[in-house]
Amino acid sequence: MKHITLLYPEGLCNLSTIACIVGTVEIFATANNYWMRAGNKQQFRLVVAGTTPKEQFIHKLVALNPDTYIKDIPKTDLIIIPSAMPGEKTAARQEMFDWIRRQHKAGAEIATMCSGAFILAATGIMDGRNCSTHWSNADKFRSMYPAVHLYSDKLITDENGIYTNGGAYSFLNLVLYIIEKYYDRQTAIFCSKVFQIELDRDSQSAFVIFTGQKQHGDAMVQQAQAYIEKNIDEKISVEDLSSRFAVGRRNFDRRFIKATGNTPLEYAQRVKMESAKKALESTRKTINEVMYDVGYSDVKAFREVFRKITGLSPLAYKNKYNREAVSEH
């Protein structure tokens, strides 16, 4: 029988941590019961393992009683790290990082949920690998762990036994993904129906709220960002933008990418599409009106950029998020 360790990293938790742990335990129990009712032998044993023997209430609301502690687990086959931030380094946290490294070296697979990716990245295991985390943590993650290849649009990554998840309550999709891998497709379908979780979601793009990376010290880039955000209705060329700030085009591009993680063109597109998304969500404007408002005159080009950034067409996005638009049909 294989062993699954669901980490309970005391001192690093929030309510999302508890949700990840409780949800995972319940769905795995349902999968196991379904599997055994079909006449199969139990394949996995899941335990919730604490990192320190110290009970800690989260938001003065709830505390978990772990089944065991990581120091008492000599070997496990899968470690699941729930939503949690690594925090300042302490002896107890170093012990947790060392335990994760040892288990991985011994062959354990690892799955992270949401900000749990920060804990795994802190061990060095993620260096050079692909990773996802919650879109709101993307800038912070990139600055802390530049050696990790972050894909903040992806809902799930799967690379040689390392699984990561986009974030928040989409941990449910990661649980189904692992259940399909560890049991079978039919068991995952059963759990998706019982818990009413949509199967096979692969993107968090439609949920991203773009605010732009502003936590950098390049005053010229900050001015360029402000100009782009103030002139959403204009068709801005990078040549015009770089000359406006009296910087050569190549040097402008280099500084902009270093500061924001986006090229100037990508940044302008993201700012424009964020404005378009808000208009489609909350106004009665037509697709063409929204398109003109954000400086596009070519419907095909607007649709292509919108779909690239959100994963949906403008019409599909409007129908998904604008209740008034849906009621008009």
Short mmCIF file of C-alpha atoms in Angstrom, two decimals:
data_model
loop_
_atom_site.label_atom_id
_atom_site.label_comp_id
_atom_site.label_asym_id
_atom_site.label_seq_id
_atom_site.Cartn_x
_atom_site.Cartn_y
_atom_site.Cartn_z
CA MET A 1 0.00 0.00 0.00
CA LYS A 2 1.36 3.42 -0.95
CA HIS A 3 1.65 6.26 1.53
CA ILE A 4 0.42 9.84 1.03
CA THR A 5 1.52 12.62 3.40
CA LEU A 6 -0.68 15.71 3.53
CA LEU A 7 1.46 18.39 5.16
CA TYR A 8 0.09 20.60 7.96
CA PRO A 9 2.76 23.33 8.21
CA GLU A 10 1.93 24.94 11.56
CA GLY A 11 2.79 28.61 11.81
CA LEU A 12 2.47 29.12 8.06
CA CYS A 13 -1.25 28.49 7.69
CA ASN A 14 -4.35 30.47 6.83
CA LEU A 15 -7.96 29.42 6.32
CA SER A 16 -7.15 28.30 2.77
CA THR A 17 -4.65 25.84 4.26
CA ILE A 18 -7.42 24.27 6.30
CA ALA A 19 -9.74 24.17 3.28
CA CYS A 20 -7.06 22.40 1.21
CA ILE A 21 -6.43 19.82 3.93
CA VAL A 22 -10.06 19.11 4.78
CA GLY A 23 -11.13 19.01 1.11
CA THR A 24 -8.29 16.69 0.15
CA VAL A 25 -8.98 14.29 3.02
CA GLU A 26 -12.69 14.09 2.19
CA ILE A 27 -12.27 13.61 -1.57
CA PHE A 28 -9.54 10.98 -1.16
CA ALA A 29 -11.73 9.10 1.33
CA THR A 30 -14.58 9.13 -1.19
CA ALA A 31 -12.26 7.92 -3.95
CA ASN A 32 -10.94 5.13 -1.75
CA ASN A 33 -14.43 3.98 -0.75
CA TYR A 34 -15.57 3.98 -4.39
CA TRP A 35 -12.45 2.03 -5.41
CA MET A 36 -12.94 -0.61 -2.72
CA ARG A 37 -16.68 -0.98 -3.37
CA ALA A 38 -15.72 -2.00 -6.90
CA GLY A 39 -13.85 -4.96 -5.39
CA ASN A 40 -10.36 -3.46 -5.47
CA LYS A 41 -7.83 -3.53 -2.65
CA GLN A 42 -7.00 -0.31 -0.82
CA GLN A 43 -4.08 1.29 -2.67
CA PHE A 44 -3.22 4.33 -0.59
CA ARG A 45 -3.14 5.47 2.99
CA LEU A 46 -3.35 9.23 3.53
CA VAL A 47 -2.15 10.86 6.75
CA VAL A 48 -2.13 14.50 7.82
CA ALA A 49 1.35 15.19 9.18
CA GLY A 50 2.17 18.20 11.33
CA THR A 51 5.55 19.90 11.27
CA THR A 52 5.71 20.87 14.97
CA PRO A 53 3.80 19.47 17.95
CA LYS A 54 2.23 22.84 18.67
CA GLU A 55 -1.50 23.44 18.34
CA GLN A 56 -2.21 26.77 16.71
CA PHE A 57 -5.60 28.30 16.04
CA ILE A 58 -6.02 30.01 12.68
CA HIS A 59 -8.05 33.25 12.74
CA LYS A 60 -9.04 32.17 16.28
CA LEU A 61 -11.40 29.80 14.53
CA VAL A 62 -9.94 26.38 13.87
CA ALA A 63 -6.92 24.18 14.54
CA LEU A 64 -6.20 20.73 13.14
CA ASN A 65 -5.14 17.68 15.06
CA PRO A 66 -2.65 15.91 12.75
CA ASP A 67 -2.47 12.12 12.53
CA THR A 68 1.29 12.21 13.02
CA TYR A 69 4.39 14.40 12.60
CA ILE A 70 6.83 14.42 9.69
CA LYS A 71 9.73 13.36 11.93
CA ASP A 72 7.89 10.06 12.49
CA ILE A 73 7.49 9.34 8.74
CA PRO A 74 10.62 7.59 7.42
CA LYS A 75 9.25 7.18 3.89
CA THR A 76 6.27 8.43 1.87
CA ASP A 77 5.27 8.11 -1.79
CA LEU A 78 3.50 11.45 -2.26
CA ILE A 79 3.72 14.71 -0.31
CA ILE A 80 0.86 17.18 -0.74
CA ILE A 81 1.71 20.73 0.36
CA PRO A 82 -1.43 22.86 0.90
CA SER A 83 -1.77 26.61 0.49
CA ALA A 84 0.82 28.14 2.85
CA MET A 85 3.68 30.64 2.79
CA PRO A 86 7.23 29.67 3.87
CA GLY A 87 7.72 32.62 6.25
CA GLU A 88 10.97 33.45 8.01
CA LYS A 89 13.49 30.63 8.29
CA THR A 90 13.46 28.88 11.66
CA ALA A 91 14.93 25.60 12.85
CA ALA A 92 11.51 23.91 12.60
CA ARG A 93 10.99 25.14 9.04
CA GLN A 94 14.49 24.10 8.04
CA GLU A 95 13.66 20.65 9.41
CA MET A 96 10.55 20.61 7.20
CA PHE A 97 12.56 21.66 4.10
CA ASP A 98 15.19 18.99 4.85
CA TRP A 99 12.50 16.32 5.29
CA ILE A 100 10.88 17.24 1.95
CA ARG A 101 14.30 17.09 0.22
CA ARG A 102 15.09 13.67 1.74
CA GLN A 103 11.72 12.24 0.73
CA HIS A 104 12.04 13.58 -2.81
CA LYS A 105 15.56 12.16 -3.11
CA ALA A 106 14.15 8.80 -1.97
CA GLY A 107 11.58 8.90 -4.78
CA ALA A 108 8.55 10.69 -3.34
CA GLU A 109 6.34 12.67 -5.70
CA ILE A 110 5.26 16.14 -4.53
CA ALA A 111 2.13 18.19 -5.19
CA THR A 112 1.66 21.83 -4.19
CA MET A 113 -1.58 23.75 -3.87
CA CYS A 114 -1.69 27.52 -4.46
CA SER A 115 0.98 29.30 -2.37
CA GLY A 116 2.30 25.93 -1.18
CA ALA A 117 4.58 26.32 -4.21
CA PHE A 118 6.59 28.82 -2.13
CA ILE A 119 7.42 26.08 0.40
CA LEU A 120 8.57 23.66 -2.29
CA ALA A 121 10.55 26.39 -4.09
CA ALA A 122 12.32 27.20 -0.80
CA THR A 123 13.77 23.66 -0.80
CA GLY A 124 15.49 24.21 -4.17
CA ILE A 125 13.70 21.21 -5.71
CA MET A 126 11.81 23.46 -8.15
CA ASP A 127 14.90 25.14 -9.64
CA GLY A 128 14.81 24.74 -13.42
CA ARG A 129 11.32 23.19 -13.31
CA ASN A 130 7.92 24.42 -14.42
CA CYS A 131 5.54 25.65 -11.74
CA SER A 132 2.20 27.35 -11.17
CA THR A 133 0.82 29.28 -8.21
CA HIS A 134 -2.02 31.71 -7.59
CA TRP A 135 -1.93 34.53 -10.15
CA SER A 136 -1.88 37.17 -7.37
CA ASN A 137 1.41 35.71 -6.05
CA ALA A 138 3.15 35.57 -9.44
CA ASP A 139 5.30 38.72 -9.13
CA LYS A 140 6.40 37.89 -5.60
CA PHE A 141 7.20 34.31 -6.57
CA ARG A 142 9.28 35.35 -9.59
CA SER A 143 11.30 37.81 -7.51
CA MET A 144 11.94 35.26 -4.74
CA TYR A 145 12.62 32.24 -6.98
CA PRO A 146 13.95 33.40 -10.36
CA ALA A 147 15.39 29.95 -11.12
CA VAL A 148 11.87 28.44 -11.26
CA HIS A 149 9.91 28.62 -14.53
CA LEU A 150 6.58 30.07 -13.40
CA TYR A 151 3.51 29.72 -15.63
CA SER A 152 0.87 31.71 -13.75
CA ASP A 153 -1.75 31.12 -16.47
CA LYS A 154 -1.71 27.35 -15.94
CA LEU A 155 -4.06 25.69 -13.49
CA ILE A 156 -1.92 22.55 -13.11
CA THR A 157 1.64 21.63 -14.05
CA ASP A 158 2.92 18.05 -14.10
CA GLU A 159 6.64 17.45 -14.52
CA ASN A 160 8.36 14.21 -13.56
CA GLY A 161 6.36 13.61 -10.38
CA ILE A 162 6.11 17.27 -9.35
CA TYR A 163 2.57 18.67 -9.55
CA THR A 164 1.68 22.32 -8.91
CA ASN A 165 -1.64 24.13 -8.86
CA GLY A 166 -2.77 27.65 -9.72
CA GLY A 167 -4.50 28.48 -6.52
CA ALA A 168 -7.35 29.21 -4.16
CA TYR A 169 -10.14 26.62 -4.35
CA SER A 170 -8.87 25.22 -7.65
CA PHE A 171 -6.93 22.83 -5.39
CA LEU A 172 -10.03 20.69 -5.93
CA ASN A 173 -9.05 20.28 -9.58
CA LEU A 174 -5.55 19.17 -8.55
CA VAL A 175 -7.04 16.58 -6.19
CA LEU A 176 -9.13 15.13 -9.05
CA TYR A 177 -6.06 15.16 -11.30
CA ILE A 178 -4.04 13.17 -8.73
CA ILE A 179 -6.94 10.78 -8.10
CA GLU A 180 -7.12 10.03 -11.83
CA LYS A 181 -3.37 9.32 -11.82
CA TYR A 182 -3.38 7.25 -8.62
CA TYR A 183 -6.70 5.43 -9.14
CA ASP A 184 -8.28 5.78 -12.59
CA ARG A 185 -10.42 8.06 -14.76
CA GLN A 186 -13.69 6.52 -13.60
CA THR A 187 -12.89 7.20 -9.95
CA ALA A 188 -12.04 10.81 -10.78
CA ILE A 189 -15.33 11.19 -12.70
CA PHE A 190 -17.26 9.76 -9.74
CA CYS A 191 -15.62 12.23 -7.34
CA SER A 192 -16.23 15.12 -9.74
CA LYS A 193 -19.93 14.26 -9.75
CA VAL A 194 -20.20 13.77 -5.99
CA PHE A 195 -18.43 17.05 -5.18
CA GLN A 196 -19.60 18.88 -8.33
CA ILE A 197 -16.09 19.84 -9.44
CA GLU A 198 -15.58 20.51 -13.13
CA LEU A 199 -13.11 18.03 -14.64
CA ASP A 200 -10.18 18.90 -16.91
CA ARG A 201 -9.87 22.61 -16.21
CA ASP A 202 -6.40 23.62 -17.35
CA SER A 203 -6.18 27.41 -17.13
CA GLN A 204 -6.63 30.17 -14.55
CA SER A 205 -6.31 32.91 -17.21
CA ALA A 206 -9.96 33.95 -17.07
CA PHE A 207 -9.65 34.64 -13.33
CA VAL A 208 -6.52 36.81 -13.44
CA ILE A 209 -6.85 40.46 -12.37
CA PHE A 210 -3.89 42.25 -13.92
CA THR A 211 -2.44 45.03 -11.77
CA GLY A 212 1.07 45.25 -13.19
CA GLN A 213 4.37 44.74 -11.41
CA LYS A 214 5.12 48.07 -9.71
CA GLN A 215 7.46 46.89 -6.94
CA HIS A 216 10.66 47.85 -8.71
CA GLY A 217 12.97 50.85 -8.52
CA ASP A 218 13.12 51.91 -12.17
CA ALA A 219 11.49 55.37 -12.24
CA MET A 220 11.49 55.53 -16.05
CA VAL A 221 9.62 52.22 -16.34
CA GLN A 222 7.11 53.34 -13.68
CA GLN A 223 6.45 56.50 -15.73
CA ALA A 224 6.02 54.40 -18.87
CA GLN A 225 3.59 52.09 -17.03
CA ALA A 226 1.60 55.11 -15.84
CA TYR A 227 1.48 56.50 -19.39
CA ILE A 228 0.22 53.18 -20.81
CA GLU A 229 -2.45 52.89 -18.11
CA LYS A 230 -3.59 56.49 -18.60
CA ASN A 231 -3.86 56.20 -22.38
CA ILE A 232 -5.74 52.91 -22.77
CA ASP A 233 -7.68 54.21 -25.79
CA GLU A 234 -4.51 55.00 -27.74
CA LYS A 235 -2.64 52.68 -30.08
CA ILE A 236 0.78 52.93 -28.45
CA SER A 237 3.91 51.97 -30.36
CA VAL A 238 7.03 50.97 -28.44
CA GLU A 239 9.11 53.31 -30.63
CA ASP A 240 6.98 56.29 -29.61
CA LEU A 241 7.08 55.20 -25.98
CA SER A 242 10.86 54.82 -25.85
CA SER A 243 11.42 58.17 -27.63
CA ARG A 244 9.00 59.84 -25.20
CA PHE A 245 11.37 58.89 -22.39
CA ALA A 246 14.50 59.56 -24.47
CA VAL A 247 15.73 55.97 -24.22
CA GLY A 248 16.90 53.76 -27.08
CA ARG A 249 14.40 51.09 -28.14
CA ARG A 250 16.58 48.09 -27.16
CA ASN A 251 17.55 49.59 -23.82
CA PHE A 252 13.90 50.54 -23.15
CA ASP A 253 12.75 46.97 -23.87
CA ARG A 254 15.48 45.49 -21.68
CA ARG A 255 14.71 47.73 -18.69
CA PHE A 256 10.95 47.24 -19.06
CA ILE A 257 11.21 43.44 -19.16
CA LYS A 258 13.62 43.37 -16.21
CA ALA A 259 11.29 45.56 -14.11
CA THR A 260 7.87 44.11 -15.00
CA GLY A 261 8.42 40.64 -16.43
CA ASN A 262 6.57 41.74 -19.59
CA THR A 263 7.66 43.36 -22.82
CA PRO A 264 6.17 46.87 -23.29
CA LEU A 265 3.79 45.43 -25.92
CA GLU A 266 2.65 42.60 -23.62
CA TYR A 267 2.15 45.08 -20.79
CA ALA A 268 0.04 47.40 -22.97
CA GLN A 269 -2.01 44.43 -24.17
CA ARG A 270 -2.62 43.22 -20.62
CA VAL A 271 -3.64 46.71 -19.43
CA LYS A 272 -6.02 47.10 -22.37
CA MET A 273 -7.53 43.63 -21.93
CA GLU A 274 -8.02 44.20 -18.19
CA SER A 275 -9.98 47.37 -19.04
CA ALA A 276 -11.94 45.44 -21.69
CA LYS A 277 -12.74 42.68 -19.18
CA LYS A 278 -14.14 45.19 -16.68
CA ALA A 279 -16.31 46.79 -19.38
CA LEU A 280 -17.61 43.40 -20.55
CA GLU A 281 -18.38 42.41 -16.95
CA SER A 282 -20.24 45.53 -15.87
CA THR A 283 -21.59 47.55 -18.83
CA ARG A 284 -24.03 47.12 -21.70
CA LYS A 285 -21.42 48.09 -24.28
CA THR A 286 -21.10 45.96 -27.39
CA ILE A 287 -17.91 44.05 -28.16
CA ASN A 288 -17.04 46.64 -30.84
CA GLU A 289 -17.59 49.57 -28.45
CA VAL A 290 -15.32 47.96 -25.87
CA MET A 291 -12.75 47.24 -28.56
CA TYR A 292 -12.63 50.91 -29.68
CA ASP A 293 -12.43 52.09 -26.05
CA VAL A 294 -9.18 50.18 -25.55
CA GLY A 295 -7.54 51.39 -28.75
CA TYR A 296 -8.27 48.55 -31.19
CA SER A 297 -9.93 48.96 -34.60
CA ASP A 298 -9.38 45.42 -35.93
CA VAL A 299 -11.94 42.96 -34.53
CA LYS A 300 -9.82 39.91 -35.40
CA ALA A 301 -6.72 41.31 -33.67
CA PHE A 302 -8.76 42.30 -30.58
CA ARG A 303 -10.31 38.82 -30.33
CA GLU A 304 -6.93 37.09 -30.72
CA VAL A 305 -5.25 39.15 -27.97
CA PHE A 306 -8.27 38.83 -25.66
CA ARG A 307 -8.36 35.05 -26.09
CA LYS A 308 -4.58 34.76 -25.63
CA ILE A 309 -4.78 36.57 -22.28
CA THR A 310 -8.08 35.24 -20.88
CA GLY A 311 -8.50 31.90 -22.64
CA LEU A 312 -11.99 33.00 -23.78
CA SER A 313 -13.43 35.00 -26.66
CA PRO A 314 -14.83 38.47 -25.74
CA LEU A 315 -18.39 37.20 -26.26
CA ALA A 316 -17.85 34.07 -24.17
CA TYR A 317 -16.30 36.20 -21.42
CA LYS A 318 -19.23 38.63 -21.47
CA ASN A 319 -21.75 35.77 -21.31
CA LYS A 320 -19.84 34.19 -18.42
CA TYR A 321 -19.53 37.26 -16.20
CA ASN A 322 -22.23 39.77 -17.18
CA ARG A 323 -25.59 38.66 -15.86
CA GLU A 324 -27.45 41.47 -17.61
CA ALA A 325 -25.92 40.49 -20.96
CA VAL A 326 -27.07 36.89 -20.48
CA SER A 327 -30.62 37.95 -19.54
CA GLU A 328 -30.87 40.00 -22.73
CA HIS A 329 -30.57 36.90 -24.95
#
